mmCIF file of C-alpha atoms in Angstrom:
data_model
loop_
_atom_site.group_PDB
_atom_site.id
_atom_site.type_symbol
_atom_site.label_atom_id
_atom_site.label_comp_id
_atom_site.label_asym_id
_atom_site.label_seq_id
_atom_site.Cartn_x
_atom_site.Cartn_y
_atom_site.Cartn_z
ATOM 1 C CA UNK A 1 10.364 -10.331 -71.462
ATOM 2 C CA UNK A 2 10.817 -12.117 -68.186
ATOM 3 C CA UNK A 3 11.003 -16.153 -68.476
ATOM 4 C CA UNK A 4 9.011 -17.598 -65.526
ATOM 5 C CA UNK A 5 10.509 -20.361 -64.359
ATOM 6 C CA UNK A 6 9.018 -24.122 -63.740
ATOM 7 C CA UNK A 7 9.577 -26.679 -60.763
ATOM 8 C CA UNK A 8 10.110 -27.059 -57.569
ATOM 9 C CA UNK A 9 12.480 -25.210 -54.875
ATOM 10 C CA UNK A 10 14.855 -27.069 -52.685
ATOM 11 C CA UNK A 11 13.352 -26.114 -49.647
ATOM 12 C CA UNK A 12 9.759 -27.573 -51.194
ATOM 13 C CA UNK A 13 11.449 -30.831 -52.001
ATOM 14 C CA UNK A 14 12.723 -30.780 -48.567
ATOM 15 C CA UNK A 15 9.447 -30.497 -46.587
ATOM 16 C CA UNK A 16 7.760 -33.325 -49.219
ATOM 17 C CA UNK A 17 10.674 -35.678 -48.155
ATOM 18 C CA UNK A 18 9.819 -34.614 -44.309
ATOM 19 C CA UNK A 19 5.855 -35.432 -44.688
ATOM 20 C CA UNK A 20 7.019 -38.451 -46.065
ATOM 21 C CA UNK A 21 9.652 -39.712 -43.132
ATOM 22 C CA UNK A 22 7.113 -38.499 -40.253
ATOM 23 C CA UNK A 23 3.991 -40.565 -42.172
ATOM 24 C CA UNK A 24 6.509 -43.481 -42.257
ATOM 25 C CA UNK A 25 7.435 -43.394 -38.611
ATOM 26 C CA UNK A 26 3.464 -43.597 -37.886
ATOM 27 C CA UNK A 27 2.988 -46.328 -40.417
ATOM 28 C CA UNK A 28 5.765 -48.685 -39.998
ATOM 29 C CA UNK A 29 4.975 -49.211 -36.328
ATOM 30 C CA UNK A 30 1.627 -49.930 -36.775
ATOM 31 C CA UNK A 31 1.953 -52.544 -39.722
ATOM 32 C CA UNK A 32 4.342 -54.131 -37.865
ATOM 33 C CA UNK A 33 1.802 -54.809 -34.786
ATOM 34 C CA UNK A 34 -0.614 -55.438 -37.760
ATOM 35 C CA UNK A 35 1.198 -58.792 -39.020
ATOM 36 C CA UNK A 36 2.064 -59.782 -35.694
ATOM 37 C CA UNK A 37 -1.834 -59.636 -34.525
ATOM 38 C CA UNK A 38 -2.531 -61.915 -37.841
ATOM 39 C CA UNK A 39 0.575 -64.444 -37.256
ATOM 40 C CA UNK A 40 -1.000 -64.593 -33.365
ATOM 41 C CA UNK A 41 -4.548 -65.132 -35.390
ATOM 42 C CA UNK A 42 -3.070 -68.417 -36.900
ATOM 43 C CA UNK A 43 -2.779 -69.685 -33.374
ATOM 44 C CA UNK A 44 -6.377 -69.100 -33.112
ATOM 45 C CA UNK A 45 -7.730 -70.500 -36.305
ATOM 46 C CA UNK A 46 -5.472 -73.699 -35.692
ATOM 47 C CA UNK A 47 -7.122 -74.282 -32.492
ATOM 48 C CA UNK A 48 -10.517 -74.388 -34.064
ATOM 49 C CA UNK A 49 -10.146 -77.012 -34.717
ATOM 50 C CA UNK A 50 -8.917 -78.410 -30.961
ATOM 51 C CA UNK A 51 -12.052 -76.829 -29.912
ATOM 52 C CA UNK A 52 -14.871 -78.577 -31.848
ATOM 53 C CA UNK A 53 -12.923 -81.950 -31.063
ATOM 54 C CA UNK A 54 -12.734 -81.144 -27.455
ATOM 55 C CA UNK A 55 -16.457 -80.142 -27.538
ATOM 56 C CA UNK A 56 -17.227 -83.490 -29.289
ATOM 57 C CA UNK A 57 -15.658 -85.508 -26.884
ATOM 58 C CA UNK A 58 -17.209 -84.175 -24.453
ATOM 59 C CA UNK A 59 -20.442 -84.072 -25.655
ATOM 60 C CA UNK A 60 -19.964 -88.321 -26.469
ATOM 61 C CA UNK A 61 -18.488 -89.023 -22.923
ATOM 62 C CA UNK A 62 -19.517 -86.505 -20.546
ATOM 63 C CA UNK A 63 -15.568 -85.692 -19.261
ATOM 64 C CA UNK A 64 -12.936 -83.565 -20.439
ATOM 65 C CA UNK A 65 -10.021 -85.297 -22.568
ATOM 66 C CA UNK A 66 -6.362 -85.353 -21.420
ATOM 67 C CA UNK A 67 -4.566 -85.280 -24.639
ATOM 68 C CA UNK A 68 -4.791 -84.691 -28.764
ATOM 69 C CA UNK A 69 -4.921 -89.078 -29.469
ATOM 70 C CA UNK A 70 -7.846 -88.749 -26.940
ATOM 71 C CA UNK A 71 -9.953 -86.413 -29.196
ATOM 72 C CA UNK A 72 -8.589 -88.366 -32.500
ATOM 73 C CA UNK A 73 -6.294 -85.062 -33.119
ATOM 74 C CA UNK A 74 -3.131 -85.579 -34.696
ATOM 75 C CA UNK A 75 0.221 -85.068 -32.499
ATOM 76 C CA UNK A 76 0.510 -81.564 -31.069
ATOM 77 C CA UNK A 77 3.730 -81.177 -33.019
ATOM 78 C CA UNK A 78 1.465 -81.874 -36.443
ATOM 79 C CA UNK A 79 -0.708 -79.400 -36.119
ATOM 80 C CA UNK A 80 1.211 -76.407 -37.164
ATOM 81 C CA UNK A 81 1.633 -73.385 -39.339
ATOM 82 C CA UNK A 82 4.170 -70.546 -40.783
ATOM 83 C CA UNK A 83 4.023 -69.088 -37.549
ATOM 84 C CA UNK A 84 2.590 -71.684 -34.802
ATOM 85 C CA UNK A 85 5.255 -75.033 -33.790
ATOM 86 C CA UNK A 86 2.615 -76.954 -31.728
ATOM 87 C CA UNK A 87 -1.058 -77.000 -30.347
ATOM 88 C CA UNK A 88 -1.676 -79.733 -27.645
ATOM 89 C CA UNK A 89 -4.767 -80.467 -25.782
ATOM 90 C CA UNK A 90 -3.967 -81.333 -22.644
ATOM 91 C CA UNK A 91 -5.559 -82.365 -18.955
ATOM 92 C CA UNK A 92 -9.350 -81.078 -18.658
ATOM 93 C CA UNK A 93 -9.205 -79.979 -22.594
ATOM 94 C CA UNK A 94 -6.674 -77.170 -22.265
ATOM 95 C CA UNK A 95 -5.658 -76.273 -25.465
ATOM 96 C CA UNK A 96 -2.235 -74.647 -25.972
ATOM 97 C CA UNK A 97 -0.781 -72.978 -28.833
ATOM 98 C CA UNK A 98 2.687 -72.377 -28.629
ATOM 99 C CA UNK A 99 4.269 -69.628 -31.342
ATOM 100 C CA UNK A 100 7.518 -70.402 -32.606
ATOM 101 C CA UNK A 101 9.978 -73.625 -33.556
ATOM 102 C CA UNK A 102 8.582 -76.134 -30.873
ATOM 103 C CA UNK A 103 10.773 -79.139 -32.098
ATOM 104 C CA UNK A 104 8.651 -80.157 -34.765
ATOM 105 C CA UNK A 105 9.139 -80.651 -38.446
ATOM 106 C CA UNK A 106 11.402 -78.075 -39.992
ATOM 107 C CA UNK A 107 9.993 -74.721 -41.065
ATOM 108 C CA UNK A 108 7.127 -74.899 -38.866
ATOM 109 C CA UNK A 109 6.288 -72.005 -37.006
ATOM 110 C CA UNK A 110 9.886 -70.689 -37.980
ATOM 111 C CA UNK A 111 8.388 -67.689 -39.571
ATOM 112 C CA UNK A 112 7.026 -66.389 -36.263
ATOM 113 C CA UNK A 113 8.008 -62.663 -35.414
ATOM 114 C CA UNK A 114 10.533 -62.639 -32.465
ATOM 115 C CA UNK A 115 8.329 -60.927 -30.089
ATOM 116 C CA UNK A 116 5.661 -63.731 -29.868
ATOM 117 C CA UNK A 117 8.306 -66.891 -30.447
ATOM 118 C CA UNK A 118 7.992 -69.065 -27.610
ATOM 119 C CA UNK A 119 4.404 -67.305 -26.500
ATOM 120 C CA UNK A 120 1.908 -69.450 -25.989
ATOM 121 C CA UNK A 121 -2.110 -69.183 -26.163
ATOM 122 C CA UNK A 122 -4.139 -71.009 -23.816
ATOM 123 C CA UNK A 123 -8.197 -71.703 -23.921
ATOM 124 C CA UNK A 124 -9.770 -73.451 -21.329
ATOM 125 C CA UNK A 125 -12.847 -74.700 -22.003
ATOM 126 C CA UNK A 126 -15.400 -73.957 -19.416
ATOM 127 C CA UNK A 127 -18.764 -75.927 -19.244
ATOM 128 C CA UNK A 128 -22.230 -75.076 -17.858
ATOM 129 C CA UNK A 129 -25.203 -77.731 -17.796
ATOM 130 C CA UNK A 130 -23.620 -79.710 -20.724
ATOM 131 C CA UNK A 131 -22.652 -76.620 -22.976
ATOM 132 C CA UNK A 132 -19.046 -75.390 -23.432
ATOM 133 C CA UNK A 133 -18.062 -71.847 -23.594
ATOM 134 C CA UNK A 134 -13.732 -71.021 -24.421
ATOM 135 C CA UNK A 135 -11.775 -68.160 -22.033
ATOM 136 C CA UNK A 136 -8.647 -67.274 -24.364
ATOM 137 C CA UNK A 137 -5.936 -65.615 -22.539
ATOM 138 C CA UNK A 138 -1.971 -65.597 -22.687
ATOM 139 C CA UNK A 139 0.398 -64.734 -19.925
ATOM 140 C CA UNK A 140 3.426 -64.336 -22.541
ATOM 141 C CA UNK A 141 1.782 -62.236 -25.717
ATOM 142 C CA UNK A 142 1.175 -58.674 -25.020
ATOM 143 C CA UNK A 143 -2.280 -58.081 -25.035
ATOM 144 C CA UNK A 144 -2.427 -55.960 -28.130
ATOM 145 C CA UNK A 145 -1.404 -58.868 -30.201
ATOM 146 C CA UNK A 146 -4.053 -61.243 -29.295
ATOM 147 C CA UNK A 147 -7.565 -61.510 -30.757
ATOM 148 C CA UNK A 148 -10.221 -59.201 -29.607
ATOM 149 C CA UNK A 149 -11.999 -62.361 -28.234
ATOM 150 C CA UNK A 150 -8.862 -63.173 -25.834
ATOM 151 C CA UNK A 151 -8.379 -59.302 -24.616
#
């Protein structure tokens, strides 16, 4: 009597390992462009809050503020995250996020991927018969980072 025997061949163990390395070269790509679109997010969600205060301001004086102590906002280099160093409000409410170490407290923003440290994220707020609407765009991040609102 013949034994049949169990397992797999070399050459079927080779093609597995193959699927494996081409699905990886797919995936690894595009997780990497997945956490750099959510560490350019934090820039976003930080300015939120830059954005209602603007919109406050200028709903109490009529004008556009010049800076963050103008709005009541704390220092540009305080408002920060793993992955965002400063947001400032500057001259007619411009609010700027800049990725990366910007010179504040240690560790902020210092987690930032390379290809978006020392990017920066502008909205401009834009106002029509008292209302404010926000444009979101960044000469420096690549466009497929940034929030679908800013593309």
């Amino acid at each position: 009597m013949k034994s049949m025997q169990k397992g797999f061949t070399l050459i079927e163990l080779m093609i597995v390992v193959a699927i494996i390395a081409i699905l990886a070269a797919i995936a690894i790509p595009a997780y990497q462009d997945y956490l750099i679109r959510t560490q350019v997010s934090e820039g976003a969600v930080l300015a939120d809050g830059a954005k209602t205060a603007v919109a406050e301001f200028f709903s109490n004086t009529g004008r556009m503020p010049a800076a963050n102590q103008s709005v009541g906002l704390a220092t540009p280099h305080s408002i920060t995250g793993s992955y965002v160093g400063s947001v400032t409000v500057g001259t007619n409410g411009l609010i700027t996020v800049k990725y990366g170490t910007d010179g504040g407290a240690a560790g902020t923003g210092a987690k930032a991927n390379s290809k978006i440290v020392g990017n920066t994220l502008l909205l401009s707020a834009q106002t029509n018969t008292g209302s404010i609407s926000w444009a979101c765009k960044s000469a420096s991040v690549d466009k497929k980072y940034l929030p679908t609102s800013c593309r």
